[in-house]
Amino acid sequence: MASQDDVFKKLIAHSKEYGFVFPSSEIYDGLGAVYDYGQNGVELKNNIKRYWWDSMILLNENVVGIDAAIFMHPTTWKASGHVDAFNDPLIDNKDSKKRYRADVLIEDLLAKYDEKIDKEIQKAAKRFGDSFDEKQFRETNPRVLENQAKRDEIHARFVKALNDSDLDELKAIIVDYDVVDPISGTKNWTDVRQFNLMFSTEMGSTADGAMKIYLRPETAQGIFVNYLNVQKTGRMKIPFGIAQIGKAFRNEIVARQFIFRMREFEQMEMQFFVRPGEEMKWFEHWKEMRIRWHKALGLGDHKYRFHDHDKLAHYANAATDIEFEMPFGFKEVEGIHSRTDFDLSSHEKFSGKNIKYFDPELNQSYTPYVIETSIGVDRTFLSIMAASYCEEQLEGGDSRVVLKLPPVLAPVKVAILPLVKKDGLPEKAREIMDNLKFDFKCTYDEKDSIGKRYRRQDAIGTPFCITIDHQTLEDDCVTVRHRDNMEQERVKISDLFGIIDQQVNMKNLFRKIVK
Ligand code: GAP
C-alpha cells in the first residue's frame, strides 16, 4: 500500500497535470508558498466559494456580505493588535540552516506521543478483539501511562510558555525532549525569536512622505471597520452577521505542504455581532452550523474533529478549530472564535469615533461582541482534493485515477461525448450541449476512444459522461455513465436535466445544513 506521503506527492502531481494548481511563476522556478489555480482549479475554487457564500447569505436572513479593499489605513493594524502581536516564534537549526516554527516543532512532538499511544491501543484492540476495554487499557497499561504522562508534562509546559510568551521556555522544551532537525538530524538550535508575519509596502511617493501600509493578514478587519456602515445602511438589528471572501497575506516562516500554508491565500470570514453576554450561545450555534456545512459535502464525518485552542489569541475568550484529516494528519481548516468586543472597542479607541450600537429593545447603547467563523478557501480546496483522490484497480488489470469530488463542486458537471466524429453524431451532441450549458458547466470531447475519454473525465472528477451513438438519432436516448461506480444507463434526452440537477444542485447540501 502507498504511504500517505506518496499519496500526497501524487496528489500534487495530479493537481498540476490536470490544471488544478500550478506553482506560481513556474517558468522562473516558482515562488515559495505561492500558487496559481488552473482552468479546473479555478472552477472548483469558485464552487467552494459559492457554496460558502450562499450558505451564509441565502440561509441566514440576518447575514449580509461586503467586499472591502485589501489595503487599509495602517492604524487598523495597530488597533487590531497585529503590529505588536501577530508574531510566530521562530528557531533555526545551525547545521541545516533551516528555519522552523518553535510551536510547530513542539506540536509535532506531542503528536508523536499521541501516535505511540494510539499504536499501543490498536495492537491491544487486535489482540483482545470484542472484549477489549479501551478505557481500562488506557488507565492501566504501563507503556500508555508512561507516554501519556510525558505528553501531559510537555503539554503543560507548552501551554504555559505560550501564554507567558516565554521564548526561552519554548527553546528549553525543544532541547529537553531531544527534538532534532528532520534534515540535519542535530540539536544545534538557535534561540527562539519573534517574527512578525505581515507584509508591508509603501503608498504614495516618498517626496510626499510615503505611508507604510500592510497587505491585510486577515479579511476580518475590513468587516470591523465597516460594521457600523452596514448596520446603519442595511438597518440591521443585533444579532446580525457580515460575510466576506478575499485574499489575505502572511509572510509564513515555514511554508510547506503545498497549498496548506501559503503566503498569499484566500479566506471566507463571517463576523456575527451579538449582545454582550450572549456570545457563548452564538459560539455554540456557529460551531454546529459550520460543522454541518463541512459534513454535508459527504467526504466522511470521521474526517472532521474540533480542536479547542491551547492558547487563545489576544482577542478571543473562546476558540476552536475544525480540523480535517489531511494526508499529513488532522489539520486546521477553519477557526471559530469568540472575539469579545476587542476589535470594535479598539477601533473606537484608535479612531476616536463612537461606533456603539443602540439596541432599541434594551433602550441602551453597547459595543457588540463578535463570533467569527474563518475558513481558508485553499485549505478547504486541499481537503476536498485529498479526500476525493482515488486510485482504483479495475477488472481486467486496468486501473484508473478518479477524483470523487462532491458533484456539486466538480469543475465540470457533464462531458458530452459523440461516439464517433461523423454520421451526424457531433451535431446531435452539440444540440444536447446547447440545451444543458445554461445550467451546468459542460465540456465537449470527440477525440480518442470512449474509454480514454472517460478516463480524462474521471481524472478531473466529472460526475456525468453522456455518450451519443447512432441509436440516439432514432430514439432520442443517450448513455449516461456515472463517475463513481462507472455504471451506465440508457435515458431519454428529456430526462437529462433532472438526473444531473438532482446531484449537482447546491440545494441538496443546503437542506442538510438547515435540516
Ligand atoms: N480572522 C481570524 C483568522 O484569520 P486564522 O486561524 O489565522 O484566523 C483562519 O486563519 C483560516 O485561514 C485558517 O483556518 C486557514 O484555513 C486559513 N489560513 C490561515 N493561514 C493560512 C495560510 N498561510 N495559508 C493558507 N490558509 C491559511
Coordinates of C-alpha atoms and ligand atoms in Angstrom, one line a residue:
M1 CA 0.0 0.0 0.0
A2 CA 1.3 3.5 -0.8
S3 CA 2.3 5.6 2.2
Q4 CA 0.3 8.8 2.9
D5 CA 3.4 10.7 1.9
D6 CA 3.4 9.1 -1.6
V7 CA -0.4 9.7 -1.9
F8 CA 0.3 13.4 -1.1
K9 CA 3.0 13.6 -3.7
K10 CA 0.8 12.0 -6.3
L11 CA -2.0 14.5 -5.4
I12 CA 0.3 17.4 -6.0
A13 CA 1.5 16.0 -9.4
H14 CA -2.1 15.2 -10.3
S15 CA -3.2 18.8 -9.4
K16 CA -0.7 20.1 -11.8
E17 CA -1.1 17.6 -14.6
Y18 CA -4.9 18.2 -14.8
G19 CA -4.9 22.0 -14.5
F20 CA -5.9 22.4 -10.9
V21 CA -2.9 24.0 -9.2
F22 CA 0.4 25.3 -10.7
P23 CA 3.4 26.7 -8.8
S24 CA 3.4 30.5 -9.2
S25 CA 5.6 31.9 -12.0
E26 CA 6.9 28.4 -12.6
I27 CA 9.0 29.4 -15.6
Y28 CA 11.2 31.3 -13.2
D29 CA 11.3 28.2 -10.9
G30 CA 8.3 29.3 -8.8
L31 CA 7.9 31.5 -5.7
G32 CA 7.9 30.0 -2.2
A33 CA 4.4 29.1 -1.0
V34 CA 2.6 31.0 -3.8
Y35 CA 0.4 29.0 -6.2
D36 CA -1.8 29.7 -9.2
Y37 CA -5.1 27.9 -9.9
G38 CA -5.5 26.5 -13.4
Q39 CA -8.6 26.0 -15.5
N40 CA -10.1 23.3 -13.4
G41 CA -8.8 24.6 -10.1
V42 CA -10.5 27.9 -10.5
E43 CA -13.8 26.3 -11.2
L44 CA -13.5 24.1 -8.1
K45 CA -12.4 27.1 -6.0
N46 CA -15.3 29.2 -7.3
N47 CA -17.8 26.5 -6.5
I48 CA -16.4 26.2 -2.9
K49 CA -16.7 30.0 -2.5
R50 CA -20.2 29.9 -3.9
Y51 CA -21.2 27.1 -1.5
W52 CA -19.9 29.1 1.4
W53 CA -21.3 32.4 0.3
D54 CA -24.8 31.1 -0.4
S55 CA -24.8 29.1 2.8
M56 CA -24.2 32.4 4.7
I57 CA -26.3 34.8 2.6
L58 CA -29.2 32.7 1.5
L59 CA -29.7 30.6 4.6
N60 CA -29.4 33.4 7.1
E61 CA -31.6 36.4 6.6
N62 CA -29.5 38.4 9.1
V63 CA -26.2 37.8 7.3
V64 CA -25.1 40.2 4.5
G65 CA -21.9 40.4 2.6
I66 CA -19.3 43.0 1.8
D67 CA -16.1 43.3 -0.3
A68 CA -13.6 45.5 1.4
A69 CA -10.2 46.7 0.0
I70 CA -7.0 44.8 0.7
F71 CA -5.2 48.0 1.6
M72 CA -6.4 49.5 4.8
H73 CA -5.4 52.5 6.9
P74 CA -2.2 51.4 8.8
T75 CA -3.8 52.3 12.2
T76 CA -6.2 49.5 11.6
W77 CA -3.4 47.0 12.2
K78 CA -2.2 48.9 15.3
A79 CA -5.7 48.8 16.7
S80 CA -6.2 45.1 15.8
G81 CA -3.0 44.2 17.6
H82 CA -1.3 42.8 14.5
V83 CA 1.6 45.2 14.5
D84 CA 2.5 44.3 18.1
A85 CA 1.3 40.7 18.4
F86 CA 1.0 39.0 15.1
N87 CA 4.2 37.0 15.5
D88 CA 5.3 33.5 15.2
P89 CA 8.2 32.1 17.4
L90 CA 11.0 31.0 15.0
I91 CA 14.0 28.9 15.6
D92 CA 16.9 28.0 13.2
N93 CA 19.0 24.9 13.0
K94 CA 22.6 25.9 12.7
D95 CA 23.6 22.9 10.7
S96 CA 20.8 22.6 8.1
K97 CA 20.3 26.4 8.1
K98 CA 16.6 25.6 8.0
R99 CA 14.1 27.7 9.8
Y100 CA 11.2 26.3 11.9
R101 CA 8.3 27.5 14.0
A102 CA 9.1 26.5 17.5
D103 CA 5.5 25.9 18.4
V104 CA 5.0 23.6 15.4
L105 CA 8.1 21.6 16.4
I106 CA 6.5 21.1 19.8
E107 CA 3.1 20.3 18.4
D108 CA 4.8 17.6 16.2
L109 CA 6.5 16.2 19.3
L110 CA 3.1 16.0 21.1
A111 CA 1.6 14.3 18.0
K112 CA 4.4 11.7 18.2
Y113 CA 3.3 10.7 21.8
D114 CA -0.3 10.5 20.6
E115 CA 0.8 8.2 17.8
K116 CA 2.7 6.0 20.2
I117 CA -0.4 5.7 22.5
D118 CA -2.7 5.0 19.5
K119 CA -0.4 2.2 18.3
E120 CA -0.5 0.5 21.7
I121 CA -4.2 0.8 21.7
Q122 CA -4.6 -0.6 18.2
K123 CA -2.3 -3.5 19.0
A124 CA -4.3 -4.4 22.1
A125 CA -7.6 -4.0 20.4
K126 CA -6.5 -6.5 17.8
R127 CA -5.2 -8.9 20.4
F128 CA -8.3 -8.8 22.7
G129 CA -11.0 -8.5 20.0
D130 CA -14.5 -7.8 21.2
S131 CA -13.6 -8.0 24.9
F132 CA -11.2 -5.0 24.6
D133 CA -12.0 -2.2 27.0
E134 CA -10.1 0.9 25.8
K135 CA -10.8 3.0 28.9
Q136 CA -9.4 0.3 31.2
F137 CA -6.4 -0.2 28.9
R138 CA -5.6 3.5 28.9
E139 CA -5.8 3.6 32.7
T140 CA -3.7 0.5 33.4
N141 CA -1.2 -0.2 30.6
P142 CA 2.3 0.9 31.8
R143 CA 3.5 2.0 28.4
V144 CA 0.4 4.0 27.7
L145 CA 0.6 5.6 31.1
E146 CA 4.2 6.4 30.7
N147 CA 3.7 8.1 27.3
Q148 CA 0.6 9.9 28.5
A149 CA 2.4 11.3 31.5
K150 CA 5.3 12.5 29.2
R151 CA 2.8 14.1 26.8
D152 CA 0.9 15.8 29.6
E153 CA 4.1 17.1 31.1
I154 CA 5.2 18.6 27.7
H155 CA 1.7 19.9 27.0
A156 CA 1.5 21.7 30.3
R157 CA 4.9 23.4 29.8
F158 CA 4.0 24.3 26.2
V159 CA 0.7 26.0 27.1
K160 CA 2.3 27.9 29.9
A161 CA 5.2 29.0 27.7
L162 CA 2.7 30.2 25.0
N163 CA 0.5 32.1 27.5
D164 CA 3.6 33.7 29.1
S165 CA 5.2 34.4 25.6
D166 CA 8.2 32.8 27.2
L167 CA 10.6 32.2 24.2
D168 CA 13.4 30.7 26.4
E169 CA 11.0 28.1 27.7
L170 CA 9.9 27.1 24.2
K171 CA 13.6 26.5 23.4
A172 CA 14.0 24.6 26.6
I173 CA 11.2 22.2 25.7
I174 CA 12.8 21.6 22.3
V175 CA 16.2 20.9 24.0
D176 CA 14.9 18.9 27.0
Y177 CA 12.9 16.5 24.8
D178 CA 15.6 16.0 22.2
V179 CA 13.8 17.4 19.3
V180 CA 16.1 17.1 16.3
D181 CA 16.1 18.8 12.9
P182 CA 14.5 16.4 10.4
I183 CA 17.1 17.4 7.8
S184 CA 20.4 17.6 9.7
G185 CA 19.3 15.2 12.5
T186 CA 21.1 17.5 15.0
K187 CA 20.0 19.5 18.1
N188 CA 22.1 22.5 17.2
W189 CA 19.4 25.2 17.7
T190 CA 19.5 29.0 17.8
D191 CA 17.4 30.9 20.4
V192 CA 13.7 31.4 19.7
R193 CA 12.8 34.8 18.3
Q194 CA 9.6 36.5 17.4
F195 CA 8.8 37.2 13.8
N196 CA 6.0 39.5 12.5
L197 CA 4.0 37.9 9.7
M198 CA 2.7 41.0 8.0
F199 CA 3.9 42.1 4.6
S200 CA 4.4 45.8 4.2
T201 CA 4.8 48.2 1.3
E202 CA 4.6 51.9 0.8
M203 CA 1.8 54.0 -0.5
G204 CA 2.4 57.4 -2.2
S205 CA 5.6 58.9 -3.4
T206 CA 8.5 59.4 -1.0
A207 CA 8.6 63.2 -1.8
D208 CA 5.1 63.5 -0.3
G209 CA 6.0 61.3 2.6
A210 CA 5.1 57.8 1.8
M211 CA 3.0 55.9 4.2
K212 CA 3.9 52.4 5.3
I213 CA 0.9 50.1 4.7
Y214 CA 0.3 46.4 5.1
L215 CA -1.2 43.7 3.0
R216 CA -4.1 42.5 5.2
P217 CA -3.2 39.3 7.1
E218 CA -6.9 38.6 7.6
T219 CA -10.1 39.9 6.0
A220 CA -11.9 40.3 9.3
Q221 CA -10.7 43.9 9.9
G222 CA -12.4 45.1 6.7
I223 CA -15.6 43.9 8.3
F224 CA -15.0 45.5 11.7
V225 CA -14.2 49.0 10.3
N226 CA -17.4 48.8 8.1
Y227 CA -19.7 47.2 10.7
L228 CA -21.5 50.5 11.5
N229 CA -21.8 51.5 7.8
V230 CA -23.5 48.2 7.1
Q231 CA -25.6 48.2 10.3
K232 CA -26.9 51.7 9.5
T233 CA -27.4 51.5 5.8
G234 CA -28.8 47.9 6.0
R235 CA -30.9 48.7 9.1
M236 CA -29.5 45.6 10.6
K237 CA -30.6 44.6 14.1
I238 CA -28.4 42.7 16.5
P239 CA -27.7 39.8 16.2
F240 CA -26.5 40.1 12.6
G241 CA -23.5 39.0 10.5
I242 CA -21.3 40.3 7.8
A243 CA -19.6 37.9 5.5
Q244 CA -16.6 38.5 3.2
I245 CA -14.4 36.4 0.9
G246 CA -11.0 37.8 -0.1
K247 CA -7.2 37.5 -0.2
A248 CA -5.0 37.6 2.8
F249 CA -1.2 37.7 3.0
R250 CA 1.2 36.3 5.6
N251 CA 5.0 36.0 5.5
E252 CA 4.9 32.5 6.8
I253 CA 8.2 31.3 8.3
V254 CA 7.8 27.8 7.2
A255 CA 5.8 27.4 4.1
R256 CA 5.2 23.8 3.3
Q257 CA 2.6 21.2 2.5
F258 CA 1.6 22.6 -0.9
I259 CA -1.4 24.9 -0.6
F260 CA -1.9 24.2 3.1
R261 CA 0.4 27.1 4.3
M262 CA 0.7 29.8 1.7
R263 CA 2.0 33.4 1.7
E264 CA -0.9 34.6 -0.4
F265 CA -4.2 32.8 0.3
E266 CA -7.9 33.4 0.5
Q267 CA -10.3 33.5 3.4
M268 CA -14.0 33.3 3.9
E269 CA -14.9 35.1 7.1
M270 CA -18.1 35.9 8.8
Q271 CA -18.3 38.2 11.9
F272 CA -21.5 37.8 13.8
F273 CA -22.4 40.7 16.1
V274 CA -24.2 39.8 19.3
R275 CA -25.3 41.2 22.6
P276 CA -22.6 41.1 25.3
G277 CA -23.3 38.0 27.5
E278 CA -24.9 36.1 24.7
E279 CA -21.6 35.2 22.9
M280 CA -21.3 31.6 24.2
K281 CA -24.8 30.7 22.9
W282 CA -23.9 32.0 19.5
F283 CA -20.4 30.4 19.6
E284 CA -22.1 27.0 20.1
H285 CA -24.7 27.9 17.3
W286 CA -22.0 28.7 14.8
K287 CA -19.9 25.7 15.7
E288 CA -22.9 23.5 14.9
M289 CA -23.7 25.3 11.7
R290 CA -20.2 25.2 10.4
I291 CA -19.5 21.5 11.1
R292 CA -22.8 20.7 9.3
W293 CA -21.6 22.8 6.3
H294 CA -18.4 20.6 6.2
K295 CA -20.1 17.3 6.7
A296 CA -22.8 18.0 4.1
L297 CA -20.1 17.6 1.5
G298 CA -20.1 13.9 2.1
L299 CA -16.4 13.4 2.4
G300 CA -16.8 11.3 5.6
D301 CA -17.9 12.6 9.0
H302 CA -14.9 10.8 10.7
K303 CA -12.5 13.1 8.8
Y304 CA -13.5 16.1 10.9
R305 CA -12.9 17.0 14.5
F306 CA -13.0 20.0 16.7
H307 CA -9.8 21.1 18.4
D308 CA -10.0 23.7 21.2
H309 CA -7.1 26.2 21.3
D310 CA -4.4 25.7 23.9
K311 CA -3.6 29.4 23.7
L312 CA -6.3 31.9 23.0
A313 CA -5.4 34.7 20.5
H314 CA -5.1 38.1 22.0
Y315 CA -8.7 38.9 21.1
A316 CA -10.6 35.7 22.0
N317 CA -12.4 34.3 25.0
A318 CA -13.2 31.0 23.3
A319 CA -11.8 29.4 20.2
T320 CA -12.0 26.1 18.4
D321 CA -10.7 24.8 15.1
I322 CA -12.4 22.5 12.7
E323 CA -9.7 20.1 11.7
F324 CA -9.7 17.8 8.7
E325 CA -7.8 14.6 8.2
M326 CA -5.2 15.6 5.6
P327 CA -2.7 13.1 4.2
F328 CA -0.3 14.6 6.8
G329 CA -2.7 14.2 9.8
F330 CA -5.6 16.2 11.3
K331 CA -5.0 19.9 10.4
E332 CA -6.9 23.2 10.9
V333 CA -9.2 24.2 8.1
E334 CA -11.4 26.6 9.9
G335 CA -11.3 28.7 13.1
I336 CA -14.3 29.7 15.2
H337 CA -13.6 32.4 17.6
S338 CA -15.5 34.4 20.2
R339 CA -13.6 37.7 19.8
T340 CA -15.4 39.6 22.5
D341 CA -15.6 43.3 21.9
F342 CA -11.9 43.5 21.5
D343 CA -11.8 44.7 17.8
L344 CA -14.7 47.2 17.9
S345 CA -13.5 48.7 21.2
S346 CA -10.0 49.0 19.9
H347 CA -11.1 50.7 16.7
E348 CA -13.3 53.0 18.7
K349 CA -10.3 53.9 20.8
F350 CA -7.8 54.4 18.0
S351 CA -10.2 56.2 15.6
G352 CA -11.8 58.4 18.3
K353 CA -15.2 57.7 16.7
N354 CA -18.2 56.4 18.5
I355 CA -19.1 53.0 17.0
K356 CA -21.5 51.7 19.6
Y357 CA -24.8 50.1 18.7
F358 CA -28.1 51.4 20.0
D359 CA -30.3 48.4 20.9
P360 CA -33.9 49.6 20.6
E361 CA -35.2 46.6 22.5
L362 CA -32.9 47.2 25.5
N363 CA -33.0 51.0 25.0
Q364 CA -29.3 51.1 25.6
S365 CA -26.0 51.5 23.6
Y366 CA -23.2 49.0 23.8
T367 CA -20.2 47.6 21.9
P368 CA -21.4 44.3 20.4
Y369 CA -19.5 41.1 21.0
V370 CA -18.4 39.1 18.0
I371 CA -18.4 35.5 17.0
E372 CA -16.2 34.8 14.0
T373 CA -16.1 31.9 11.6
S374 CA -12.9 32.0 9.5
I375 CA -12.2 29.3 6.9
G376 CA -9.4 29.1 4.3
V377 CA -10.5 28.6 0.7
D378 CA -7.2 26.9 -0.2
R379 CA -7.2 24.6 2.8
T380 CA -10.8 23.6 2.0
F381 CA -9.7 23.0 -1.6
L382 CA -6.9 20.8 -0.4
S383 CA -9.1 18.8 2.0
I384 CA -11.6 18.2 -0.8
M385 CA -8.9 17.1 -3.3
A386 CA -7.2 14.9 -0.8
A387 CA -10.5 13.1 0.2
S388 CA -11.5 12.7 -3.4
Y389 CA -8.3 11.4 -5.0
C390 CA -8.6 7.6 -5.6
E391 CA -6.5 5.1 -7.5
E392 CA -8.6 2.1 -8.5
Q393 CA -7.8 -1.3 -9.9
L394 CA -10.4 -2.4 -12.4
E395 CA -11.4 -5.7 -13.7
G396 CA -9.2 -7.0 -16.5
G397 CA -6.0 -5.5 -15.0
D398 CA -6.8 -1.9 -15.9
S399 CA -6.6 0.9 -13.4
R400 CA -7.9 4.5 -13.2
V401 CA -7.3 7.7 -11.2
V402 CA -10.6 9.2 -10.3
L403 CA -11.4 12.4 -8.3
K404 CA -14.6 11.5 -6.4
L405 CA -15.4 15.2 -5.8
P406 CA -18.7 16.2 -4.3
P407 CA -20.7 16.5 -7.6
V408 CA -21.9 20.0 -6.5
L409 CA -18.3 21.2 -6.6
A410 CA -16.9 19.4 -9.6
P411 CA -15.3 21.8 -12.1
V412 CA -17.1 20.2 -15.0
K413 CA -20.5 18.6 -14.4
V414 CA -21.2 17.0 -17.8
A415 CA -19.0 15.6 -20.6
I416 CA -20.7 15.3 -23.9
L417 CA -19.2 12.6 -26.0
P418 CA -20.3 11.6 -29.5
L419 CA -19.3 8.0 -30.1
V420 CA -17.8 8.9 -33.5
K421 CA -16.9 12.1 -35.3
K422 CA -19.3 11.5 -38.1
D423 CA -22.8 10.4 -39.2
G424 CA -24.5 13.4 -37.6
L425 CA -23.5 12.4 -34.0
P426 CA -21.4 15.6 -33.3
E427 CA -24.3 17.7 -34.4
K428 CA -26.7 15.8 -32.1
A429 CA -24.2 16.1 -29.3
R430 CA -23.9 19.8 -29.8
E431 CA -27.6 20.2 -29.7
I432 CA -27.8 18.4 -26.3
M433 CA -24.9 20.5 -25.0
D434 CA -26.6 23.7 -26.1
N435 CA -29.6 22.7 -24.0
L436 CA -27.6 21.9 -20.9
K437 CA -25.0 24.6 -21.0
F438 CA -27.1 27.3 -19.4
D439 CA -27.5 25.3 -16.2
F440 CA -24.3 23.1 -16.0
K441 CA -20.7 23.5 -16.9
C442 CA -20.3 21.2 -19.9
T443 CA -17.4 20.0 -21.9
Y444 CA -17.4 18.5 -25.4
D445 CA -14.9 15.8 -26.4
E446 CA -14.8 13.8 -29.6
K447 CA -11.1 12.8 -29.6
D448 CA -9.8 9.3 -28.9
S449 CA -11.6 6.1 -27.8
I450 CA -14.6 6.4 -25.5
G451 CA -12.6 4.6 -22.8
K452 CA -9.8 7.2 -22.9
R453 CA -12.3 10.0 -22.8
Y454 CA -14.0 8.5 -19.7
R455 CA -10.5 8.3 -18.0
R456 CA -9.8 12.0 -18.8
Q457 CA -13.1 13.0 -17.2
D458 CA -12.5 10.7 -14.2
A459 CA -9.2 12.5 -13.6
I460 CA -10.9 15.9 -13.2
G461 CA -13.9 14.5 -11.3
T462 CA -16.7 15.0 -13.9
P463 CA -19.7 13.2 -12.4
F464 CA -21.6 12.6 -15.7
C465 CA -20.5 11.4 -19.1
I466 CA -23.1 11.4 -21.8
T467 CA -22.5 9.3 -24.9
I468 CA -24.4 9.9 -28.1
D469 CA -24.5 7.0 -30.5
H470 CA -26.3 6.0 -33.7
Q471 CA -29.3 4.8 -31.8
T472 CA -29.7 8.3 -30.3
L473 CA -30.6 9.6 -33.7
E474 CA -33.5 7.1 -33.8
D475 CA -34.9 7.1 -30.2
D476 CA -33.6 10.3 -28.6
C477 CA -31.9 8.3 -25.8
V478 CA -28.3 8.6 -24.7
T479 CA -26.0 6.6 -22.4
V480 CA -25.2 8.3 -19.0
R481 CA -22.1 7.0 -17.3
H482 CA -21.7 7.7 -13.6
R483 CA -18.2 8.6 -12.4
D484 CA -18.0 6.8 -9.1
N485 CA -19.4 3.3 -9.9
M486 CA -18.9 3.6 -13.7
E487 CA -22.5 2.3 -14.2
Q488 CA -24.2 3.2 -17.4
E489 CA -27.8 3.7 -18.0
R490 CA -29.8 4.5 -21.1
V491 CA -32.0 7.6 -20.6
K492 CA -34.2 9.9 -22.6
I493 CA -32.6 13.2 -23.6
S494 CA -35.5 15.0 -22.0
D495 CA -34.7 13.3 -18.6
L496 CA -31.1 14.5 -18.6
F497 CA -31.7 17.8 -16.8
G498 CA -33.5 16.1 -13.9
I499 CA -30.8 13.4 -13.5
I500 CA -28.0 15.9 -13.4
D501 CA -29.7 18.6 -11.4
Q502 CA -30.6 16.1 -8.7
Q503 CA -26.9 15.5 -8.0
V504 CA -25.3 18.9 -8.7
N505 CA -27.8 21.3 -7.2
M506 CA -26.5 23.0 -4.1
K507 CA -30.0 23.0 -2.6
N508 CA -29.4 19.4 -1.6
L509 CA -26.4 20.4 0.6
F510 CA -28.2 23.5 2.0
R511 CA -31.1 21.3 3.1
K512 CA -28.7 19.2 5.1
I513 CA -27.3 22.3 6.8
V514 CA -30.7 23.8 7.9
K515 CA -32.3 20.3 8.5
Ligands
GAP1 N1 -9.6 36.2 11.3 C1 -9.1 35.1 12.0 C2 -8.1 34.4 11.3 O1 -7.5 34.9 10.4 P1 -6.7 32.2 11.4 O2 -6.9 30.9 12.2 O3 -5.3 32.8 11.5 O4 -7.8 33.2 11.9 C3 -8.3 31.4 9.5 O5 -7.0 31.9 9.9 C4 -8.1 30.4 8.4 O6 -7.4 30.9 7.3 C5 -7.4 29.1 8.8 O7 -8.2 28.2 9.5 C6 -6.9 28.6 7.5 O8 -7.9 27.8 6.8 C7 -6.7 29.9 6.7 N2 -5.2 30.2 6.7 C8 -4.5 30.9 7.7 N3 -3.2 31.0 7.3 C9 -3.1 30.4 6.1 C10 -2.0 30.2 5.2 N4 -0.8 30.7 5.5 N5 -2.2 29.5 4.1 C11 -3.5 29.1 3.8 N6 -4.5 29.2 4.6 C12 -4.4 29.9 5.7

